[in-house]
Short mmCIF file of C-alpha atoms and ligand atoms in Angstrom, two decimals:
data_model
loop_
_atom_site.label_atom_id
_atom_site.label_comp_id
_atom_site.label_asym_id
_atom_site.label_seq_id
_atom_site.Cartn_x
_atom_site.Cartn_y
_atom_site.Cartn_z
CA MET A 1 98.03 15.51 102.96
CA VAL A 2 100.65 17.20 100.81
CA ILE A 3 103.01 19.31 102.87
CA ARG A 4 103.30 22.91 101.68
CA THR A 5 105.70 25.30 103.39
CA ARG A 6 106.74 28.79 102.49
CA PHE A 7 109.42 31.38 103.05
CA ALA A 8 107.93 34.86 103.10
CA PRO A 9 110.65 37.51 103.40
CA SER A 10 109.98 41.23 103.39
CA PRO A 11 112.43 42.73 100.89
CA THR A 12 113.71 45.52 103.08
CA GLY A 13 117.34 44.40 103.18
CA PHE A 14 119.66 41.54 102.26
CA LEU A 15 118.92 37.92 103.13
CA HIS A 16 120.34 37.72 106.62
CA ILE A 17 121.49 34.68 108.54
CA GLY A 18 118.24 34.33 110.47
CA GLY A 19 116.14 34.54 107.31
CA ALA A 20 118.35 32.01 105.58
CA ARG A 21 117.91 29.57 108.44
CA THR A 22 114.13 30.03 108.34
CA ALA A 23 114.20 29.40 104.59
CA LEU A 24 116.44 26.36 105.05
CA PHE A 25 114.16 24.78 107.66
CA SER A 26 111.02 25.40 105.59
CA TRP A 27 112.75 24.04 102.50
CA ALA A 28 114.04 20.95 104.31
CA TYR A 29 110.67 20.22 105.86
CA ALA A 30 108.99 20.27 102.45
CA LYS A 31 111.76 18.14 100.92
CA LYS A 32 111.61 15.60 103.70
CA HIS A 33 107.89 15.11 103.24
CA GLY A 34 107.90 15.19 99.45
CA GLY A 35 105.99 18.46 99.67
CA LYS A 36 106.25 21.86 98.06
CA PHE A 37 108.27 24.87 99.13
CA ILE A 38 106.92 28.26 98.13
CA LEU A 39 108.67 31.62 97.96
CA ARG A 40 106.55 34.64 98.66
CA ILE A 41 107.90 38.17 98.64
CA GLU A 42 106.02 40.34 101.16
CA ASP A 43 106.59 43.68 99.50
CA THR A 44 103.51 45.61 100.63
CA ASP A 45 105.58 47.99 102.72
CA VAL A 46 106.34 50.06 99.65
CA GLU A 47 108.44 52.62 101.49
CA ARG A 48 110.90 50.04 102.78
CA SER A 49 110.79 47.41 100.01
CA THR A 50 113.32 47.71 97.19
CA PRO A 51 114.03 45.76 94.01
CA ALA A 52 117.64 45.50 95.16
CA ALA A 53 116.53 43.74 98.32
CA VAL A 54 114.36 41.35 96.31
CA GLN A 55 117.40 40.57 94.18
CA ALA A 56 119.58 40.10 97.25
CA ILE A 57 117.10 37.58 98.64
CA LEU A 58 116.90 35.70 95.33
CA ASP A 59 120.70 35.72 95.05
CA GLY A 60 121.14 34.45 98.59
CA MET A 61 118.68 31.61 98.05
CA HIS A 62 120.24 30.76 94.74
CA TRP A 63 123.73 30.65 96.22
CA LEU A 64 122.57 28.34 98.99
CA GLY A 65 120.65 26.17 96.54
CA LEU A 66 117.32 26.70 98.29
CA ASP A 67 115.19 26.08 95.25
CA TYR A 68 111.47 26.74 95.47
CA ASP A 69 108.72 24.77 93.79
CA GLU A 70 106.35 27.71 93.41
CA GLY A 71 106.86 31.44 93.24
CA PRO A 72 108.27 33.89 93.78
CA PHE A 73 104.84 35.38 94.41
CA TYR A 74 104.81 39.11 95.02
CA GLN A 75 102.13 40.42 97.33
CA MET A 76 101.95 43.71 95.42
CA GLN A 77 100.78 41.70 92.44
CA ARG A 78 98.02 40.04 94.44
CA MET A 79 96.00 43.10 95.39
CA GLU A 80 92.96 41.95 93.45
CA THR A 81 92.84 38.73 95.44
CA TYR A 82 93.07 40.58 98.76
CA LYS A 83 90.29 42.92 97.70
CA GLN A 84 88.06 40.01 96.76
CA VAL A 85 88.60 38.34 100.12
CA LEU A 86 87.93 41.64 101.88
CA GLN A 87 84.65 41.94 100.05
CA THR A 88 83.73 38.35 100.92
CA MET A 89 84.41 39.03 104.59
CA LEU A 90 82.39 42.24 104.52
CA ASP A 91 79.57 40.33 102.86
CA ASN A 92 79.55 37.48 105.32
CA GLY A 93 79.92 39.72 108.34
CA THR A 94 83.37 38.64 109.51
CA ALA A 95 84.66 42.14 108.76
CA TYR A 96 83.07 45.57 108.93
CA HIS A 97 83.62 49.19 107.98
CA CYS A 98 84.87 51.55 110.63
CA TYR A 99 84.42 55.29 110.06
CA CYS A 100 86.50 56.50 112.98
CA SER A 101 88.76 59.36 111.98
CA LYS A 102 92.34 59.48 113.12
CA GLU A 103 91.45 62.27 115.55
CA GLU A 104 88.69 60.20 117.10
CA LEU A 105 91.01 57.24 117.59
CA ASP A 106 93.70 59.47 119.05
CA ALA A 107 91.19 60.93 121.51
CA LEU A 108 90.03 57.43 122.45
CA ARG A 109 93.58 56.31 123.11
CA GLU A 110 94.29 59.43 125.12
CA SER A 111 91.32 58.98 127.41
CA GLN A 112 92.05 55.26 127.93
CA MET A 113 95.62 56.05 128.88
CA GLN A 114 94.47 58.70 131.31
CA GLN A 115 92.26 56.13 132.99
CA GLY A 116 95.22 53.77 133.17
CA LEU A 117 93.64 51.39 130.63
CA LYS A 118 95.35 49.53 127.83
CA PRO A 119 94.62 51.46 124.59
CA ARG A 120 92.32 49.50 122.35
CA TYR A 121 89.56 50.01 119.82
CA ASP A 122 86.23 50.22 121.64
CA GLY A 123 84.20 48.54 118.91
CA ARG A 124 82.00 51.54 118.21
CA TRP A 125 81.46 50.51 114.58
CA ARG A 126 81.34 46.79 115.30
CA PRO A 127 77.93 45.52 114.22
CA GLU A 128 76.01 43.38 116.74
CA THR A 129 72.43 42.19 116.68
CA GLY A 130 70.23 44.75 118.34
CA LYS A 131 72.96 47.40 118.34
CA THR A 132 72.40 50.72 116.56
CA LEU A 133 75.53 51.90 114.82
CA PRO A 134 76.46 55.60 114.62
CA THR A 135 75.36 57.55 111.53
CA ILE A 136 77.88 57.25 108.74
CA PRO A 137 79.73 60.57 108.57
CA ASN A 138 80.19 62.43 105.32
CA GLY A 139 83.53 62.57 103.61
CA ILE A 140 85.23 59.85 105.65
CA ALA A 141 86.58 56.79 103.81
CA PRO A 142 86.22 53.81 106.12
CA THR A 143 88.83 51.32 107.16
CA VAL A 144 87.92 47.65 107.30
CA ARG A 145 88.23 45.86 110.63
CA PHE A 146 88.22 42.17 111.35
CA LYS A 147 85.48 41.11 113.73
CA ASN A 148 87.62 39.30 116.25
CA PRO A 149 85.83 36.93 118.64
CA GLN A 150 85.38 38.64 122.01
CA THR A 151 85.28 35.63 124.26
CA GLY A 152 87.20 32.39 124.64
CA VAL A 153 90.82 31.79 123.74
CA VAL A 154 92.78 31.32 120.59
CA ALA A 155 95.29 28.53 121.00
CA TRP A 156 97.76 26.53 118.98
CA ASP A 157 100.30 23.81 119.61
CA ASP A 158 103.41 25.50 118.41
CA LEU A 159 105.73 22.88 116.94
CA VAL A 160 108.69 24.54 118.62
CA LYS A 161 107.32 26.40 121.62
CA GLY A 162 104.54 24.08 122.70
CA ARG A 163 100.99 25.17 123.47
CA ILE A 164 100.26 28.88 123.37
CA GLU A 165 96.92 30.36 124.38
CA ILE A 166 95.73 33.95 124.16
CA ALA A 167 92.43 35.25 125.50
CA ASN A 168 90.40 36.86 122.74
CA ALA A 169 89.62 39.68 125.14
CA GLU A 170 93.28 40.66 124.70
CA LEU A 171 92.88 41.19 120.97
CA ASP A 172 90.88 44.03 119.48
CA ASP A 173 89.40 44.33 116.02
CA LEU A 174 92.38 44.62 113.73
CA ILE A 175 92.33 46.98 110.75
CA ILE A 176 92.69 44.73 107.72
CA ALA A 177 92.31 47.43 105.06
CA ARG A 178 93.30 51.07 105.30
CA ALA A 179 91.02 53.92 104.30
CA ASP A 180 92.65 53.99 100.87
CA GLY A 181 91.65 50.36 100.41
CA THR A 182 95.10 48.81 100.72
CA PRO A 183 95.18 45.62 102.78
CA THR A 184 97.37 45.49 105.88
CA TYR A 185 100.23 43.16 106.65
CA ASN A 186 98.55 40.48 108.78
CA PHE A 187 95.62 40.24 106.42
CA CYS A 188 97.82 39.62 103.36
CA VAL A 189 99.72 36.90 105.21
CA VAL A 190 96.45 35.21 106.13
CA VAL A 191 95.00 35.37 102.63
CA ASP A 192 98.22 34.05 101.16
CA ASP A 193 98.72 31.23 103.64
CA PHE A 194 95.10 30.30 103.01
CA GLU A 195 95.17 30.53 99.20
CA MET A 196 98.56 28.90 98.90
CA GLY A 197 97.40 25.99 101.02
CA ILE A 198 100.25 26.33 103.50
CA THR A 199 100.28 23.42 105.93
CA GLN A 200 103.20 24.46 108.17
CA VAL A 201 104.15 28.04 108.82
CA ILE A 202 107.79 28.00 109.87
CA ARG A 203 109.02 31.49 110.74
CA GLY A 204 110.88 33.60 113.23
CA ASP A 205 109.43 34.00 116.70
CA ASP A 206 109.19 37.74 116.20
CA HIS A 207 105.84 36.80 114.63
CA VAL A 208 104.41 34.95 117.63
CA ASN A 209 102.26 37.96 118.50
CA ASN A 210 100.72 37.99 115.03
CA THR A 211 99.75 34.33 115.16
CA PRO A 212 96.61 34.52 117.34
CA ARG A 213 95.21 37.29 115.13
CA GLN A 214 96.09 35.35 112.01
CA ILE A 215 94.52 32.15 113.34
CA ASN A 216 91.31 33.99 114.19
CA MET A 217 91.13 35.38 110.67
CA LEU A 218 91.88 31.98 109.19
CA MET A 219 89.12 30.47 111.30
CA ALA A 220 86.72 33.12 110.07
CA LEU A 221 87.66 32.22 106.49
CA ALA A 222 87.44 28.50 107.29
CA ALA A 223 83.92 28.89 108.64
CA HIS A 224 82.93 29.82 105.09
CA ASP A 225 85.24 27.49 103.23
CA SER A 226 85.27 23.83 104.12
CA ASN A 227 88.55 23.24 102.24
CA LEU A 228 90.55 25.39 104.56
CA LYS A 229 92.70 23.90 107.27
CA ILE A 230 94.49 26.03 109.80
CA PRO A 231 98.25 25.51 109.30
CA GLN A 232 100.51 24.31 112.04
CA TYR A 233 102.96 26.89 113.33
CA ALA A 234 106.61 26.56 114.21
CA HIS A 235 108.25 29.69 115.58
CA LEU A 236 112.01 29.60 115.49
CA SER A 237 113.91 31.32 118.22
CA MET A 238 116.22 34.07 117.19
CA ILE A 239 119.91 33.90 116.56
CA LEU A 240 122.20 35.75 118.92
CA GLY A 241 125.73 36.92 118.26
CA GLY A 242 128.66 35.19 119.96
CA ASP A 243 128.35 37.72 122.79
CA GLY A 244 124.74 36.75 123.51
CA GLN A 245 123.36 40.01 122.06
CA LYS A 246 120.86 40.23 119.22
CA LEU A 247 122.70 39.52 115.96
CA SER A 248 123.50 42.74 114.14
CA LYS A 249 126.02 44.31 111.79
CA ARG A 250 128.25 44.82 114.78
CA HIS A 251 128.92 41.08 114.73
CA GLY A 252 130.39 41.22 111.24
CA ALA A 253 128.66 39.52 108.38
CA VAL A 254 124.93 39.13 108.80
CA SER A 255 124.05 39.00 105.11
CA VAL A 256 124.30 35.55 103.61
CA MET A 257 126.08 36.78 100.49
CA GLN A 258 128.65 38.46 102.70
CA TYR A 259 129.69 34.98 103.80
CA HIS A 260 130.33 34.12 100.20
CA GLU A 261 132.47 37.22 99.83
CA ASP A 262 134.19 36.50 103.11
CA GLY A 263 135.45 33.14 101.86
CA TYR A 264 132.88 30.60 103.00
CA LEU A 265 131.65 27.65 101.01
CA LYS A 266 127.91 27.37 100.82
CA GLU A 267 128.16 23.78 102.07
CA ALA A 268 129.71 25.08 105.28
CA VAL A 269 127.14 27.83 105.72
CA LEU A 270 124.26 25.42 105.10
CA ASN A 271 125.61 22.81 107.47
CA TYR A 272 126.24 25.50 110.05
CA LEU A 273 122.75 26.99 109.75
CA ALA A 274 121.17 23.54 109.90
CA ARG A 275 122.82 22.91 113.27
CA LEU A 276 121.90 26.34 114.57
CA GLY A 277 119.06 25.49 116.92
CA TRP A 278 118.44 21.99 115.57
CA SER A 279 120.26 18.75 116.28
CA HIS A 280 120.36 15.14 115.23
CA GLY A 281 122.15 13.25 117.97
CA ASP A 282 125.83 14.09 117.86
CA ALA A 283 125.92 14.65 114.12
CA GLU A 284 127.86 17.81 113.31
CA ILE A 285 128.85 17.29 109.72
CA PHE A 286 126.20 16.33 107.21
CA ASN A 287 125.19 17.26 103.72
CA MET A 288 121.84 18.65 102.65
CA GLN A 289 120.55 15.31 101.49
CA GLN A 290 121.08 13.87 104.94
CA PHE A 291 119.66 16.99 106.51
CA CYS A 292 116.46 16.70 104.48
CA GLU A 293 116.12 13.08 105.55
CA TRP A 294 116.71 13.82 109.21
CA PHE A 295 115.06 17.17 109.66
CA ASP A 296 112.09 17.37 111.98
CA LEU A 297 110.53 20.10 114.03
CA ASP A 298 110.79 18.10 117.26
CA HIS A 299 114.49 18.67 117.64
CA ILE A 300 114.51 22.42 117.36
CA THR A 301 115.55 24.12 120.58
CA PRO A 302 113.06 26.70 121.78
CA SER A 303 115.82 28.80 123.33
CA ALA A 304 117.84 31.31 121.31
CA ALA A 305 120.73 29.95 119.28
CA GLN A 306 124.11 31.58 119.59
CA PHE A 307 126.29 32.25 116.59
CA ASN A 308 129.72 30.68 116.79
CA THR A 309 132.18 31.80 114.13
CA GLU A 310 134.81 29.26 115.20
CA LYS A 311 132.44 26.43 114.51
CA LEU A 312 131.57 27.87 111.13
CA ASN A 313 135.29 28.14 110.34
CA TRP A 314 135.81 24.57 111.41
CA LEU A 315 133.06 23.42 109.06
CA ASN A 316 134.48 25.60 106.31
CA ALA A 317 137.89 23.92 106.72
CA HIS A 318 136.18 20.54 106.48
CA TYR A 319 134.29 21.41 103.31
CA ILE A 320 137.33 23.01 101.68
CA LYS A 321 139.18 19.72 102.19
CA GLU A 322 136.26 17.77 100.75
CA ALA A 323 135.42 20.10 97.89
CA ASN A 324 135.38 18.96 94.31
CA LEU A 325 138.72 20.24 92.96
CA ASP A 326 137.32 21.62 89.73
CA ALA A 327 134.72 23.65 91.60
CA LEU A 328 137.28 24.79 94.15
CA ALA A 329 139.67 25.88 91.40
CA GLU A 330 136.90 27.85 89.76
CA ASP A 331 136.09 29.61 92.99
CA ILE A 332 139.72 30.42 93.83
CA SER A 333 140.36 31.56 90.28
CA ALA A 334 137.53 34.07 90.66
CA ARG A 335 139.02 35.27 93.94
CA LEU A 336 142.46 35.75 92.34
CA GLN A 337 141.16 37.74 89.40
CA PRO A 338 140.43 41.00 91.25
CA GLN A 339 144.12 41.00 92.22
CA GLY A 340 144.95 40.88 88.52
CA LEU A 341 146.06 37.29 88.77
CA SER A 342 145.06 34.64 86.37
CA PRO A 343 146.20 31.08 86.89
CA GLN A 344 146.24 30.46 83.17
CA ASN A 345 148.76 30.25 80.41
CA ILE A 346 150.92 33.32 80.14
CA PRO A 347 153.64 34.35 77.67
CA ALA A 348 157.13 33.05 78.25
CA GLU A 349 158.83 36.30 77.26
CA ALA A 350 157.14 38.13 80.09
CA GLY A 351 160.13 37.61 82.37
CA TYR A 352 158.62 36.17 85.45
CA SER A 353 156.62 33.27 84.26
CA TYR A 354 153.44 34.24 86.01
CA VAL A 355 152.40 37.76 85.51
CA LYS A 356 149.46 40.00 85.88
CA ALA A 357 146.59 38.82 83.77
CA ASN A 358 146.36 41.99 81.74
CA ILE A 359 149.86 41.60 80.30
CA HIS A 360 149.06 38.47 78.37
CA LYS A 361 146.08 39.72 76.45
CA GLY A 362 146.64 39.23 72.74
CA SER A 363 149.73 37.05 73.12
CA MET A 364 150.40 34.27 70.65
CA ALA A 365 149.51 30.77 71.65
CA SER A 366 152.90 29.41 70.57
CA ASN A 367 154.61 31.62 73.13
CA LEU A 368 152.61 30.35 76.02
CA ILE A 369 154.08 28.39 78.86
CA SER A 370 152.04 26.80 81.57
CA ALA A 371 151.50 28.36 84.95
CA PRO A 372 151.27 25.81 87.77
CA ASP A 373 148.04 23.91 87.62
CA LEU A 374 145.74 25.55 90.13
CA LYS A 375 144.11 22.25 91.02
CA ALA A 376 147.46 20.71 91.94
CA VAL A 377 148.36 23.82 93.92
CA LEU A 378 145.06 23.75 95.80
CA ASN A 379 145.43 20.08 96.51
CA LEU A 380 148.64 20.90 98.34
CA TYR A 381 147.27 23.95 100.13
CA ARG A 382 143.70 23.18 101.05
CA GLU A 383 144.64 20.93 103.95
CA ARG A 384 145.65 23.99 105.92
CA ALA A 385 142.89 26.41 104.88
CA ASN A 386 139.67 27.29 106.65
CA ASN A 387 138.75 30.15 104.38
CA LEU A 388 138.65 30.60 100.61
CA ASN A 389 140.07 34.12 100.61
CA GLN A 390 142.92 32.94 102.79
CA LEU A 391 143.45 30.02 100.42
CA ALA A 392 143.52 32.34 97.41
CA ASN A 393 145.98 34.51 99.25
CA ASP A 394 148.14 31.52 100.17
CA VAL A 395 148.49 30.38 96.57
CA ALA A 396 148.79 33.80 94.91
CA TYR A 397 152.59 33.57 94.79
CA PHE A 398 152.34 30.83 92.23
CA TYR A 399 150.90 33.40 89.85
CA THR A 400 152.78 36.53 90.75
CA LEU A 401 156.13 37.43 92.19
CA PRO A 402 155.86 37.46 95.98
CA GLN A 403 157.15 40.35 98.05
CA ALA A 404 159.01 39.07 101.08
CA SER A 405 159.13 41.35 104.10
CA SER A 406 162.54 42.80 104.89
CA ALA A 407 162.28 41.23 108.35
CA ASP A 408 161.94 37.75 106.84
CA VAL A 409 164.71 38.41 104.38
CA GLU A 410 167.06 39.59 107.10
CA LYS A 411 166.18 36.78 109.40
CA HIS A 412 166.43 33.88 106.96
CA ILE A 413 168.45 34.90 103.93
CA THR A 414 171.71 35.45 105.81
CA PRO A 415 175.17 35.85 104.24
CA GLU A 416 176.19 32.57 105.92
CA ILE A 417 173.59 30.61 104.04
CA MET A 418 174.56 31.94 100.62
CA PRO A 419 177.30 29.40 99.78
CA ALA A 420 174.88 26.54 100.47
CA MET A 421 172.18 28.27 98.47
CA GLN A 422 174.58 28.75 95.58
CA LYS A 423 175.40 25.09 95.65
CA LEU A 424 171.75 24.11 95.76
CA GLN A 425 171.01 26.38 92.83
CA GLN A 426 173.65 24.57 90.77
CA GLN A 427 172.26 21.18 91.76
CA LEU A 428 168.75 22.22 90.86
CA THR A 429 169.70 23.08 87.29
CA HIS A 430 170.31 19.47 86.31
CA ILE A 431 167.98 17.27 88.29
CA GLU A 432 164.77 15.64 87.26
CA TRP A 433 162.04 18.07 88.42
CA THR A 434 160.16 15.96 90.93
CA ALA A 435 159.50 16.61 94.60
CA GLU A 436 161.54 13.56 95.48
CA ALA A 437 164.61 14.56 93.46
CA ILE A 438 164.36 18.12 94.82
CA HIS A 439 164.19 16.78 98.35
CA GLN A 440 167.31 14.69 97.76
CA ALA A 441 169.14 17.67 96.32
CA ILE A 442 168.34 19.79 99.38
CA ASN A 443 169.33 16.94 101.68
CA ALA A 444 172.66 16.52 99.92
CA VAL A 445 173.54 20.23 100.25
CA VAL A 446 172.40 20.33 103.87
CA ALA A 447 174.63 17.33 104.64
CA GLU A 448 177.60 18.79 102.75
CA PHE A 449 177.44 22.07 104.66
CA GLY A 450 176.61 20.48 108.01
CA LEU A 451 173.31 22.33 108.33
CA LYS A 452 169.91 21.41 109.69
CA PHE A 453 167.21 21.11 107.00
CA PRO A 454 165.27 24.25 108.04
CA LYS A 455 168.39 26.38 107.73
CA LEU A 456 168.09 25.97 103.99
CA ALA A 457 164.36 25.37 103.72
CA MET A 458 163.41 28.65 105.43
CA PRO A 459 165.36 30.97 103.13
CA LEU A 460 164.08 28.94 100.20
CA ARG A 461 160.52 29.54 101.35
CA VAL A 462 161.11 33.27 101.67
CA MET A 463 162.70 33.45 98.22
CA LEU A 464 160.06 31.37 96.52
CA THR A 465 156.84 32.09 98.38
CA GLY A 466 157.57 35.40 100.07
CA ILE A 467 156.91 34.05 103.55
CA ALA A 468 158.54 31.59 105.91
CA GLN A 469 155.61 29.17 106.15
CA SER A 470 154.56 26.85 103.39
CA PRO A 471 153.74 23.21 102.85
CA SER A 472 156.70 20.93 102.22
CA ILE A 473 159.16 23.04 100.23
CA ASP A 474 160.07 20.31 97.76
CA GLN A 475 156.43 19.97 96.76
CA VAL A 476 156.10 23.72 96.42
CA MET A 477 159.16 23.79 94.17
CA ALA A 478 157.92 20.88 92.09
CA LEU A 479 154.70 22.79 91.41
CA LEU A 480 156.35 26.13 90.85
CA GLY A 481 158.44 24.62 88.07
CA GLN A 482 162.19 24.55 87.47
CA ASN A 483 162.47 27.80 85.53
CA GLU A 484 160.50 29.85 87.96
CA THR A 485 162.20 28.33 91.00
CA LEU A 486 165.66 29.08 89.61
CA THR A 487 164.64 32.58 88.52
CA ARG A 488 163.37 33.42 91.98
CA ILE A 489 166.46 31.99 93.72
CA ASN A 490 168.78 33.78 91.30
CA ALA A 491 167.17 37.09 92.09
CA TYR A 492 168.54 36.72 95.62
CA LEU A 493 171.91 35.32 94.66
CA LYS A 494 172.77 38.29 92.48
N1 LIG B 1 107.49 38.92 105.95
C1 LIG B 1 107.80 38.52 107.28
C2 LIG B 1 109.24 38.82 107.59
O1 LIG B 1 110.03 38.97 106.70
C3 LIG B 1 107.54 37.05 107.53
C4 LIG B 1 106.11 36.74 107.62
C5 LIG B 1 105.81 35.31 107.88
O2 LIG B 1 106.67 34.43 107.74
O3 LIG B 1 104.65 35.05 108.20
O4 LIG B 1 109.58 38.91 108.74
#
């Protein structure tokens, strides 16, 4: 049997974390079994569905690399199919017309409530052998109802939650097409899962209540179609915020693309989502290839998973360290650009070597000098980063003049340190520009003035980087370049 799974989002908002995890699990299950993963957009709620939301879902899946083998199929484009199946069911007696007006149904509900009964359709238009149906009223367009079995149970072995059984007596005859002929939600899902040959329905457990109705409809279709197999169901528990409450905007980013904007690598988000409610022994860090090999539905926890930002940050730090440098440089470059910074060649006559990107438009190639190579800069900085925006921020001073706070200046660039700084500046003008030679030069000055290394390194950091923390200062200086280093020091010596 070829495995066929699907992700079936309703495009009423962005792709949120829960949806992305559902998509990831369905995708991985298909990949693991050499099956097919199908994307289906459930856009029949025309009031709430928007093209922007469709795009947001496609963007989110694209960013995460959740590629689908078939689709996207749009339910709104499948109306003809639904209508055909409706007609088939009317013809074979598994569905029937109901001419109850809204007023009649309201009155029915009212009287049931007054008697302390659970409101339900009383089956007045349900055809039965030997039963005489009411006379069809004039001017009322009928709805179509599914003829749900009235006895027995509907049961399934949920691949996450175990066996679930519902008495058919609990379910009434669901409206599957409205009076205007449009099919309803559960019916479209059933027709699609049936026509698309879905073998495993993996979805959020907010749909558990729909499943018995859907299975009954599928069984009704199967009774007339020997090819049809009822899919297996796996209902994933929901994701809670760190505080144990239902995940919502209050918890910060819930949209997947927001994580991209907030400085997360997709590898970290994927790895994090994969571990959210599923485990493989003690494995915490794994790539998607491993995940697809390992993934099974047996190791999904039925209880709710709790979102843990610290763990996501920890994974992000790991993947930033491991990232391909070219790709990382491209990402950080894009994050620097909105600040007007471009880690590219810029004109020498611009004063400070590294200037706002817009200044160097139209400059002549012969006047270009090189800004520090972003890849080399990132190689030095990524060890300490757990976020891409933070990393971009950390390295920005290589490409623009940093603004030190007056507190840092006062604290570190003291009058007492100036003679040593002056001396260092002189030394730096005629050494070979390597981290090692720079380190020796600083050491020599420190020794000459009887200082501890940080006494000179801290003011240097503030002058060069704008803050008092940086990786090893000699490496920073080596990357910043001799001209720029001296220019920045001189600005303070004047
Ligand atoms: N469209 C539904 C949703 O976005 C999912 C339906 C399903 O997976 O069966 O919640």
